[in-house]
Coordinates of C-alpha atoms in Angstrom, one line a residue:
X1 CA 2.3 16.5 -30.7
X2 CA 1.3 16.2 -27.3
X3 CA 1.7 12.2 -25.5
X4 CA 1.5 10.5 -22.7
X5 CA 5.0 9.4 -21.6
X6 CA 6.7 6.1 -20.9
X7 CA 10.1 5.1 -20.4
X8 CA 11.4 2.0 -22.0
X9 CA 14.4 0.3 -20.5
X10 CA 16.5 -0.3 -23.1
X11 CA 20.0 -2.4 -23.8
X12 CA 22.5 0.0 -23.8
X13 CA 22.7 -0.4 -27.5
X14 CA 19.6 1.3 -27.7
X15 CA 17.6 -2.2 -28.3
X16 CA 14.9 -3.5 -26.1
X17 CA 16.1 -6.2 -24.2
X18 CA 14.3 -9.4 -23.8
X19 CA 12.8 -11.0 -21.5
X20 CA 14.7 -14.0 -19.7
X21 CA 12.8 -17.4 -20.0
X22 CA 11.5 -20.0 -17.8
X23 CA 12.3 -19.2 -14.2
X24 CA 13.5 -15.4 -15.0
X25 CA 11.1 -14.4 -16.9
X26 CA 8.7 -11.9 -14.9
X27 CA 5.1 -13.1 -13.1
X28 CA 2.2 -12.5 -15.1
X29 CA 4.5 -11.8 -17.9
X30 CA 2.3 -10.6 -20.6
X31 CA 3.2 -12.5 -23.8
X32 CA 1.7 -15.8 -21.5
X33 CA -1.9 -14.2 -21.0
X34 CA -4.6 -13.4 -23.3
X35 CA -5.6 -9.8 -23.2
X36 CA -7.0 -9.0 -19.4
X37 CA -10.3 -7.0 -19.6
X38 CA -11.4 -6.6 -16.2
X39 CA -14.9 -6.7 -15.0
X40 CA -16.5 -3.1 -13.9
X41 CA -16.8 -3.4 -10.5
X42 CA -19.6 -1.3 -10.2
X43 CA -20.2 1.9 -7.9
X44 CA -17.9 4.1 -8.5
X45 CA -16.3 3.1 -11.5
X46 CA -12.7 1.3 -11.1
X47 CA -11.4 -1.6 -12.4
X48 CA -8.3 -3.6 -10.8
X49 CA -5.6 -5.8 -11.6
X50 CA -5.7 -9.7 -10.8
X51 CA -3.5 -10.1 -7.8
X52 CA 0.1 -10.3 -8.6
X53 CA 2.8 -11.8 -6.2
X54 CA 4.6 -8.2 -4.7
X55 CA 7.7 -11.3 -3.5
X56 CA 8.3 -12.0 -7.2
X57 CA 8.3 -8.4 -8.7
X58 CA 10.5 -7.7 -5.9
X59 CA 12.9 -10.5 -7.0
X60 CA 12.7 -9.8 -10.5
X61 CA 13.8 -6.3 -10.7
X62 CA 17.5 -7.1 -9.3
X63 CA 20.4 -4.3 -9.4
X64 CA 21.3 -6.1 -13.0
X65 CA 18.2 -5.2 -14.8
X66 CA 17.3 -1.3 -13.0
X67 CA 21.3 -1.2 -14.8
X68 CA 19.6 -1.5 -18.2
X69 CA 16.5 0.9 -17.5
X70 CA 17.9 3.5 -20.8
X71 CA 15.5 5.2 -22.1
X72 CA 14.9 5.5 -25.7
X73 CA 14.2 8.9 -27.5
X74 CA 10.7 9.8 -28.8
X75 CA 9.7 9.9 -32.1
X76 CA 10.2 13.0 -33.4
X77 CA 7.2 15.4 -33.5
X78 CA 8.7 18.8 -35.3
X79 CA 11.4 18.9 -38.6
X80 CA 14.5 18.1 -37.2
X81 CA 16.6 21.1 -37.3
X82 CA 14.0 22.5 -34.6
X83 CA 13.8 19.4 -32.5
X84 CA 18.0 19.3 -32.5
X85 CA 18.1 22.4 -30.2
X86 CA 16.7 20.9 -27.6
X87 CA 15.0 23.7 -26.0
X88 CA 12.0 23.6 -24.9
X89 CA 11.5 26.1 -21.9
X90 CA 12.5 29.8 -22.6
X91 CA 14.5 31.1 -20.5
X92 CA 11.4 33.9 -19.3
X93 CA 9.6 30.7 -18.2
X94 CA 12.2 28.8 -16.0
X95 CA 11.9 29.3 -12.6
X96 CA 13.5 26.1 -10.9
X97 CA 16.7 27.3 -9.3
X98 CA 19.3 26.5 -11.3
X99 CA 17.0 25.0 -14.1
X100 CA 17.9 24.1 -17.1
X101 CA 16.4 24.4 -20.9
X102 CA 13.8 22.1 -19.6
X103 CA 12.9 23.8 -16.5
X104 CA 14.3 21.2 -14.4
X105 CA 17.4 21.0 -12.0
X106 CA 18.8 17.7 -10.1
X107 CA 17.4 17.0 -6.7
X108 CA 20.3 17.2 -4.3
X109 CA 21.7 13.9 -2.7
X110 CA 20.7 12.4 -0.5
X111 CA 17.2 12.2 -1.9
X112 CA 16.4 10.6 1.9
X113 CA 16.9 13.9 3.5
X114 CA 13.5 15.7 2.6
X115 CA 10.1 14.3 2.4
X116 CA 9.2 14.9 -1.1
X117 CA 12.2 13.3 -2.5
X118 CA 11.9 10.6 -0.3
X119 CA 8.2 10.3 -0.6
X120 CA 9.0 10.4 -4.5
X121 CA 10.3 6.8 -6.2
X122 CA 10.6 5.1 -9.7
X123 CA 8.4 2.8 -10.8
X124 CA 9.6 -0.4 -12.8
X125 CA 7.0 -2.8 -14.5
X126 CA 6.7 -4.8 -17.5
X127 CA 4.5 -3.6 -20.0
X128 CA 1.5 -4.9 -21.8
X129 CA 3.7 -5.7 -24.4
X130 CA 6.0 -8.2 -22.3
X131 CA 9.0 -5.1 -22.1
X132 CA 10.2 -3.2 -19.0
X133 CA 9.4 0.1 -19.0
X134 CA 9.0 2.3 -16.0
X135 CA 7.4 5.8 -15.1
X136 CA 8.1 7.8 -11.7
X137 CA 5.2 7.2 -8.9
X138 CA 5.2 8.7 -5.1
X139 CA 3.7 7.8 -1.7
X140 CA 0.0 8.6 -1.2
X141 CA -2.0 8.7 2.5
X142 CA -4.6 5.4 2.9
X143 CA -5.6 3.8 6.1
X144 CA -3.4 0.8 4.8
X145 CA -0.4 2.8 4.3
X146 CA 0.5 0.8 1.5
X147 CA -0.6 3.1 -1.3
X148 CA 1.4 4.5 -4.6
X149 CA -0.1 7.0 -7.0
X150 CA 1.0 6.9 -10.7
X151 CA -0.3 7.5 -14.5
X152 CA -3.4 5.1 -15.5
X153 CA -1.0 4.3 -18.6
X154 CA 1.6 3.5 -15.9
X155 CA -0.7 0.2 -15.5
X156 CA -2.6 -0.2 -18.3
X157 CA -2.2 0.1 -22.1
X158 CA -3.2 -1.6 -24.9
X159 CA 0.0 -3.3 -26.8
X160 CA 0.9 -3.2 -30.4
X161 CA -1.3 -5.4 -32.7
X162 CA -3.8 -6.0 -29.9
X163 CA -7.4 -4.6 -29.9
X164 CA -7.9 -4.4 -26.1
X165 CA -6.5 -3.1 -23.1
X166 CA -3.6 -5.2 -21.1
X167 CA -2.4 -4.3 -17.4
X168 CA 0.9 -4.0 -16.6
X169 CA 2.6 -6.6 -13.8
X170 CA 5.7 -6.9 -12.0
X171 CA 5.5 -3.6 -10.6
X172 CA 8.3 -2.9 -8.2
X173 CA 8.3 0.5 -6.6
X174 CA 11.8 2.3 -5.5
X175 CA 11.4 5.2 -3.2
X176 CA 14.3 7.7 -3.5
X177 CA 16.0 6.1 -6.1
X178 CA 19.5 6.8 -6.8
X179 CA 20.3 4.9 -10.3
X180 CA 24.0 6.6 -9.7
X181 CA 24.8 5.3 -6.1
X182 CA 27.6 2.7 -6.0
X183 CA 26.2 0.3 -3.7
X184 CA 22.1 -1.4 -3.5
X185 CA 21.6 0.1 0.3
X186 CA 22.5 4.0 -1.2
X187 CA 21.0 3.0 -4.5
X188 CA 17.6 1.5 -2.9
X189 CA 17.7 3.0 0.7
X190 CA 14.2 2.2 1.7
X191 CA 14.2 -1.1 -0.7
X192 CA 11.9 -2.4 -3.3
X193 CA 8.4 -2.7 -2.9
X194 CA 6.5 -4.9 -5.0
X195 CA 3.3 -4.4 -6.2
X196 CA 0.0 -6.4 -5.6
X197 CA -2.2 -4.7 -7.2
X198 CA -3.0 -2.0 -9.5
X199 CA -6.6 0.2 -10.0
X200 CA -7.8 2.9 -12.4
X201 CA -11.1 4.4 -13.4
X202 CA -12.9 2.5 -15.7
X203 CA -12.8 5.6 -17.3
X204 CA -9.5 5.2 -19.1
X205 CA -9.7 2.3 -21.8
X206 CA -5.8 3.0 -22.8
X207 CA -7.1 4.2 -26.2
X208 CA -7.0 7.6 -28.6
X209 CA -2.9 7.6 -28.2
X210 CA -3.0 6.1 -24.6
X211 CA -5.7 8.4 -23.6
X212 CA -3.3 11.5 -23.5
X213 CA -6.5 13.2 -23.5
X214 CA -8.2 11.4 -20.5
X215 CA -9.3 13.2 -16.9
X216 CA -9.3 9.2 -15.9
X217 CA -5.4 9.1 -16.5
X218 CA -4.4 8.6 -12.5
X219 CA -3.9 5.2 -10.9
X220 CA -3.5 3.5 -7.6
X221 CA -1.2 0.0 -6.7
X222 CA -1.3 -2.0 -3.2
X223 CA 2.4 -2.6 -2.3
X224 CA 3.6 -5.3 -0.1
X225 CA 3.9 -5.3 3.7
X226 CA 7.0 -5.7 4.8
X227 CA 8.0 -5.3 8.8
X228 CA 6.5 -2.0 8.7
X229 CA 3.9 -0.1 6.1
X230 CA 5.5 2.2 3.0
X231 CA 3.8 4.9 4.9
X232 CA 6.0 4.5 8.0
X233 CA 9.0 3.6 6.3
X234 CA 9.0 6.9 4.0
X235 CA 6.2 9.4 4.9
X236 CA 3.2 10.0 2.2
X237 CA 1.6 13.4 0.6
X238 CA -2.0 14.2 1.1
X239 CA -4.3 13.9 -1.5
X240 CA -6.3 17.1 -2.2
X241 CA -9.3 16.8 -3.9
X242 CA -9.8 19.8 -6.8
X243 CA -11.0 20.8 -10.1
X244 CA -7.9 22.8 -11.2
X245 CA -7.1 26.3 -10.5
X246 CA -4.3 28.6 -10.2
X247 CA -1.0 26.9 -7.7
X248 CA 2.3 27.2 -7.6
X249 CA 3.8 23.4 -7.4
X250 CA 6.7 21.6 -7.3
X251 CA 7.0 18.7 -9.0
X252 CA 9.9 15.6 -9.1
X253 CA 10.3 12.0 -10.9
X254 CA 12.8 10.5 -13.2
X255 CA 12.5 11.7 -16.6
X256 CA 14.5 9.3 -18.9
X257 CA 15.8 9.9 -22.4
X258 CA 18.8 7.8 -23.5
X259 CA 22.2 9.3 -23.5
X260 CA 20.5 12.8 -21.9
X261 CA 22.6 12.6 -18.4
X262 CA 20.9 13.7 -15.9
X263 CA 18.0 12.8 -18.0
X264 CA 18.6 9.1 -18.2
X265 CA 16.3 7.8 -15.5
X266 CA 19.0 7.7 -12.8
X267 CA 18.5 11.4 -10.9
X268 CA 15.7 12.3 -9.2
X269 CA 15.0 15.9 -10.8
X270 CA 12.7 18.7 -9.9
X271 CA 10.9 21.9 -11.7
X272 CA 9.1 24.8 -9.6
X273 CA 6.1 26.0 -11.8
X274 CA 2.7 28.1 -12.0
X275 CA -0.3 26.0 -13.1
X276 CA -3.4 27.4 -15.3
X277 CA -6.4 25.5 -16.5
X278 CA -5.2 23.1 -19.6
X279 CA -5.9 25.3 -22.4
X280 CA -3.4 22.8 -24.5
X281 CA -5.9 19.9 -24.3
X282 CA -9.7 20.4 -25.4
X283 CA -12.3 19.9 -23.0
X284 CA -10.4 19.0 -20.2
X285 CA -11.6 21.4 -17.0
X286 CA -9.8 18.9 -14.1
X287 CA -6.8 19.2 -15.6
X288 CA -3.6 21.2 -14.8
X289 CA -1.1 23.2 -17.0
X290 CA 2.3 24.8 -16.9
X291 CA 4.5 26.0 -19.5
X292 CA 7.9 26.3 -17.0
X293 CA 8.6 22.9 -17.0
X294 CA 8.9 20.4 -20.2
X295 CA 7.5 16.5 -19.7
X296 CA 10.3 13.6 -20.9
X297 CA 9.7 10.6 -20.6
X298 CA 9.3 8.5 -17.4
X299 CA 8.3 11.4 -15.3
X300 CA 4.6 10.3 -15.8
X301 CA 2.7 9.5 -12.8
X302 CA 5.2 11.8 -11.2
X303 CA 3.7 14.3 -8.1
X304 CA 2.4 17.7 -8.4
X305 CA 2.7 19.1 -4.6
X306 CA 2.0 22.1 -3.7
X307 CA 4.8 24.5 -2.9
X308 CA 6.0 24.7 0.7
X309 CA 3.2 21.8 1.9
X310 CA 3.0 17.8 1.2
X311 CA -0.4 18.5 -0.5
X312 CA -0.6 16.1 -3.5
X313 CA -2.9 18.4 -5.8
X314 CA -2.0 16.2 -9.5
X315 CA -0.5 13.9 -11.1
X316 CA 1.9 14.1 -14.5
X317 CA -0.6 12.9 -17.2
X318 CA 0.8 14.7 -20.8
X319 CA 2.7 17.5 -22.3
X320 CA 5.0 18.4 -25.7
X321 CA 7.6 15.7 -27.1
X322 CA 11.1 16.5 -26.4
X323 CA 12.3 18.9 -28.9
X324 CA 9.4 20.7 -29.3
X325 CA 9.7 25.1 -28.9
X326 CA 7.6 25.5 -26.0
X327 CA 7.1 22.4 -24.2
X328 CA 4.5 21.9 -21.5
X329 CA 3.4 19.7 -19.1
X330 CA -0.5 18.6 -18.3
X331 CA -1.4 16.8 -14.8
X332 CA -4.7 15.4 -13.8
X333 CA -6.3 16.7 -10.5
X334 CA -7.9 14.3 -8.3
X335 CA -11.6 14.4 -9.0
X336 CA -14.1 12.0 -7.7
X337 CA -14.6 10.7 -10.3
X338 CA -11.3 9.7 -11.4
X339 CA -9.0 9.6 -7.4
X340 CA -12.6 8.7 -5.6
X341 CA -13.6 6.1 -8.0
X342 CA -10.2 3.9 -7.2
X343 CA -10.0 5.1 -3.9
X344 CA -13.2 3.8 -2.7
X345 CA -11.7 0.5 -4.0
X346 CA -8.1 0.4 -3.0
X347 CA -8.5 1.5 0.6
X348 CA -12.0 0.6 1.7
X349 CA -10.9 1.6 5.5
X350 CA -10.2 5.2 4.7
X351 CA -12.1 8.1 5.2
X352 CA -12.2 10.8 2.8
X353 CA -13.6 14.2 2.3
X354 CA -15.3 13.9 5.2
X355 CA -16.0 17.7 5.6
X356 CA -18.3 19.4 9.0
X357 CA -19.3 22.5 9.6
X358 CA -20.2 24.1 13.2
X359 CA -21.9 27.4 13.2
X360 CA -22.0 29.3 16.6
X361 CA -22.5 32.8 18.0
X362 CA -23.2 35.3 21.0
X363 CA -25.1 33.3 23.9
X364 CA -26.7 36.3 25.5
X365 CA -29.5 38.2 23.0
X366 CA -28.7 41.1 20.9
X367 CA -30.6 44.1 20.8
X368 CA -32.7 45.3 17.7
X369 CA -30.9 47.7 15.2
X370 CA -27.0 45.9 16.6
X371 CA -24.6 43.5 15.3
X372 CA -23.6 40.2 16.5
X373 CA -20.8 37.9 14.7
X374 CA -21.4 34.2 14.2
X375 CA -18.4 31.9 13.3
X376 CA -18.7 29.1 11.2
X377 CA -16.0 26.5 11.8
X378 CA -15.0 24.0 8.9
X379 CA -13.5 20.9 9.6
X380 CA -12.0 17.8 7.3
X381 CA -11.8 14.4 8.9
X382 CA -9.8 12.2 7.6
X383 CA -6.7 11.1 5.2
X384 CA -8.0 14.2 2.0
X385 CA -7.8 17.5 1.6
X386 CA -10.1 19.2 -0.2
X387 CA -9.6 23.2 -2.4
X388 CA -12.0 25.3 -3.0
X389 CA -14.7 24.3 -0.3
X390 CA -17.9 26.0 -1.1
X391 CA -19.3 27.8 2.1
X392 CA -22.6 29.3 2.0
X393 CA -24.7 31.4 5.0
X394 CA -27.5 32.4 5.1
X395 CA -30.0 34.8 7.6
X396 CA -33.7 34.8 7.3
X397 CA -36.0 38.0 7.7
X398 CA -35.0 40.3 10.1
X399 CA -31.5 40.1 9.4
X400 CA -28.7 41.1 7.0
X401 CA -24.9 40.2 6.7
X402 CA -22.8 43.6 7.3
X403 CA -18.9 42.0 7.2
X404 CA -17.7 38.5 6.8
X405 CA -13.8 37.3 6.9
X406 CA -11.7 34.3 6.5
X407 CA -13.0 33.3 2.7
X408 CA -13.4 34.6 -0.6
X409 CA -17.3 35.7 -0.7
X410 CA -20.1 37.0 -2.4
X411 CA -22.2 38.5 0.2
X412 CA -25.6 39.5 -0.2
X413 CA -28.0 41.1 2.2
X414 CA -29.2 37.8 3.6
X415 CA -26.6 35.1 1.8
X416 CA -23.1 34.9 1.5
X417 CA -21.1 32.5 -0.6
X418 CA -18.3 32.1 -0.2
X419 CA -15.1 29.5 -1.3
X420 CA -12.1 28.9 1.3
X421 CA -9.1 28.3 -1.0
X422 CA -8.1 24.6 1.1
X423 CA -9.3 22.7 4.0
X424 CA -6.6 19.7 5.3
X425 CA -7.1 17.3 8.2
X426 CA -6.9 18.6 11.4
X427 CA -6.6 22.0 10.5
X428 CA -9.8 23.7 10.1
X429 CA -11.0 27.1 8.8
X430 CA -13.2 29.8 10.4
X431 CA -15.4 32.0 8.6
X432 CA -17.1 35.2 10.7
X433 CA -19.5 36.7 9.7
X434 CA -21.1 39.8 11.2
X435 CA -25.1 39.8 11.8
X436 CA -27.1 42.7 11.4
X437 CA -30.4 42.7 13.4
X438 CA -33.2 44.5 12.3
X439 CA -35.4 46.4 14.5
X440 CA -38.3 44.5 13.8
X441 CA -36.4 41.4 14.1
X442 CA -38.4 38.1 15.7
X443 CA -37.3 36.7 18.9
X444 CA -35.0 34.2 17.2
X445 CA -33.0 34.3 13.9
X446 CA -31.4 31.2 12.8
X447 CA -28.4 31.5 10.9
X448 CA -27.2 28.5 8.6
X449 CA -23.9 27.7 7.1
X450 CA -23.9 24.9 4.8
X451 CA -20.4 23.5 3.6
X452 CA -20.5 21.3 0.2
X453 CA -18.5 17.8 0.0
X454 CA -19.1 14.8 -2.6
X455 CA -20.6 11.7 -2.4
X456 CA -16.8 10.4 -0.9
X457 CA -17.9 12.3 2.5
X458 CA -19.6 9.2 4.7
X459 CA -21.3 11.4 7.3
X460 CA -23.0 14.3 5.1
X461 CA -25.3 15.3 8.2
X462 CA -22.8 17.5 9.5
X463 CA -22.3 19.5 6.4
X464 CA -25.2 21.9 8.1
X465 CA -25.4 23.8 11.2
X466 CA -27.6 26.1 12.5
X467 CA -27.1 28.8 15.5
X468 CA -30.4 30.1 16.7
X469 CA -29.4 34.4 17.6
X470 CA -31.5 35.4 20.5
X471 CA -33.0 39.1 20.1
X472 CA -33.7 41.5 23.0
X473 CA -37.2 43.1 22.4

């Protein structure tokens, strides 16, 4: 059985604890609301959160109450006998250093010494249904620096009895947690950072068993300011904007199942793993699949980065219950329509996928029956990355592509297309492409290169250039 994946903080008894009354109990606690159903807000499809009081979350989730944050176990999904060996990742599959039968090792201490376990943090909230739960979350580039990324269920759900969807409040955000530190400064080291206000793509209704199924399931929250931006304080990954593919990533959170140290919620744990196209989940082309690492619960909304960079290329959406012979995990990519539709929303200042091509060659004329080379330069402006940029060039009559280099291309006699595997800000990419004139060539051959973005990029004029090659008759 496949799931989305929560953790419930627990008593230590295994029971859900309740929620303290009158001047304890959380803001915008959900018990005290009807059901939310937020207005579309039109465009591009996002929906947010009423404004929630980051001061108060902050307040509310004291040292006391992250104490209690036990997770409790799944139901379980296969006959027990299979589901009491616990082993999910064959060995063959593991290839975290040092992983374990889940693929997953602990994240050495101090998590403040590298950026992505700094970057990374747990997220507590109370759930639609009035109980704290939490899910892992990390840092994510925006003009206002003030940006998480997590799971859509991470905010939204629809709770027990209820026919429509609820958000979440009282999120409170803990970079680099370290549920095992002895004192609040080691424990929190950057602080809390409460949340005022979640988005996700209207997209993802919370329905069909929490939409485990959903491209949609990928969600931003606004943190408070406090004397400097989250940004500053911790660092951020990149988003890169993609359809899937083929990466080796690494990915980190706080997977919690009760009684499962290190898998209680309190380390920060990683897994190294190959991604494929889900072939798990039906119809599903954005989304991303490995069978090295296992999904427990509360690593939802946790980072996949790509390996060696801080190039956010998913987020942890699904995967098999705990028990379960081969476990998996699923992440979404960020699509436009699921990261631009909420981006667009929560940081209306940022620029993204802003992609520009120049095309230029040889200044003094070629002579009939030669080569020149033309090189087209491609650029992303801006706070996103963006994999597999289509490129394509082209030559009019009279001329012939003979070599290109820097991309993955199908040339033609007179078009080449071709895909360059990423393009981040401030780094471009350069394609060349030798020219083959013909004898009977005209005076002037223009040469196009034509780089695709999405409706995100604000200044599409640039995604064409043309170089005009002089001939020598």
């Amino acid at each position: 059985m496949w799931r989305t994946l929560v953790t419930t903080l627990t008593t230590l008894a295994g029971v859900a604890f309740a929620l303290p009354a009158a001047a304890d109990r959380p803001p915008h606690a959900a018990p005290a609301q009807p059901p939310l159903i937020p207005a579309h807000e039109g465009g591009w499809g996002a929906e947010s959160s009423p404004l929630m009081r980051p001061g108060q979350a902050v307040r509310y989730w004291t040292p006391g109450k992250q104490a209690k944050a036990n997770a409790a176990d799944l139901p379980a999904s296969l006959p027990s006998p299979a589901a009491a060996q616990r082993r999910s990742v064959p060995t063959t599959k593991r290839l975290t250093p040092g992983g374990d039968t889940n693929g997953y090792a602990r994240v050495r201490r101090p998590y403040t010494d590298t950026d992505r376990s700094r970057i990374t943090g747990r997220l507590f909230f109370v759930n639609a249904g009035g109980r704290g739960d939490s899910c892992s979350a990390s840092v994510v580039r925006s003009a206002a620096e003030l940006l998480i990324i997590t799971a859509a269920h991470c905010v939204y759900s629809i709770p027990a009895g209820a026919t429509s969807g609820r958000w979440h409040s009282s999120f409170a955000f803990v970079p680099a947690y370290d549920g095992r530190a002895a004192g609040e400064r080691q424990r929190e080291p950057y602080g809390r950072w409460g949340g005022r206000r979640a988005w996700k793509p209207d997209g993802y209704t919370g329905t069909t068993g929490g939409d485990w199924n959903s491209i949609y399931d990928v969600a931003l929250i606004e943190v408070g300011n406090k004397n400097r931006t989250l940004q500053d304080a911790v660092g951020a990954f990149t988003p890169v904007r993609s359809q899937g593919g083929r990466h080796t990533i690494a990915t980190a959170g706080y997977p919690g199942v009760l009684g499962r140290k290190p898998y209680d919620g309190k380390d920060q744990l990683w897994c190294l793993a190959k991604t494929q196209p889900a072939r798990s989940i039906a119809a599903a082309p954005s989304k991303l699949e490995t069978n090295n690492c296992h999904l427990s619960k509360g690593h939802s909304g946790g980072p996949w980065v790509l390996e060696g960079t801080n190039d956010l290329i998913g987020v942890l959406s699904a995967g098999a219950e705990d028990g379960e012979a081969d476990g998996f995990s699923v992440a979404n990519t960020l699509t436009t329509d699921s990261y631009g539709a909420i981006v667009t929303k929560a940081d209306p200042r940022g620029v993204y996928d802003a992609l520009s091509v120049n095309l230029v060659g040889r200044a003094r004329p070629v002579r009939p029956g030669r080569t020149a080379t033309v090189t087209a330069t491609v650029a992303m402006r801006g706070l996103m990355a963006a994999a597999q940029v289509p490129v394509t060039l082209t030559a009019p009559a009279g001329a012939g592509f003979s070599a290109i280099r820097g991309a993955t291309c199908e040339r033609g006699d007179r078009k080449a297309t071709c895909v360059i595997g990423t393009v981040r800000p401030g780094r471009p990419v350069r394609i060349s492409a030798r020219v083959r004139v013909a004898r009977d060539a005209k005076a002037w051959l223009p040469i196009s290169a034509h780089v695709t973005s999405t409706p995100l990029d604000p200044t599409q004029r640039d995604n064409t250039s043309v170089f005009s090659l002089a001939t020598r008759r």
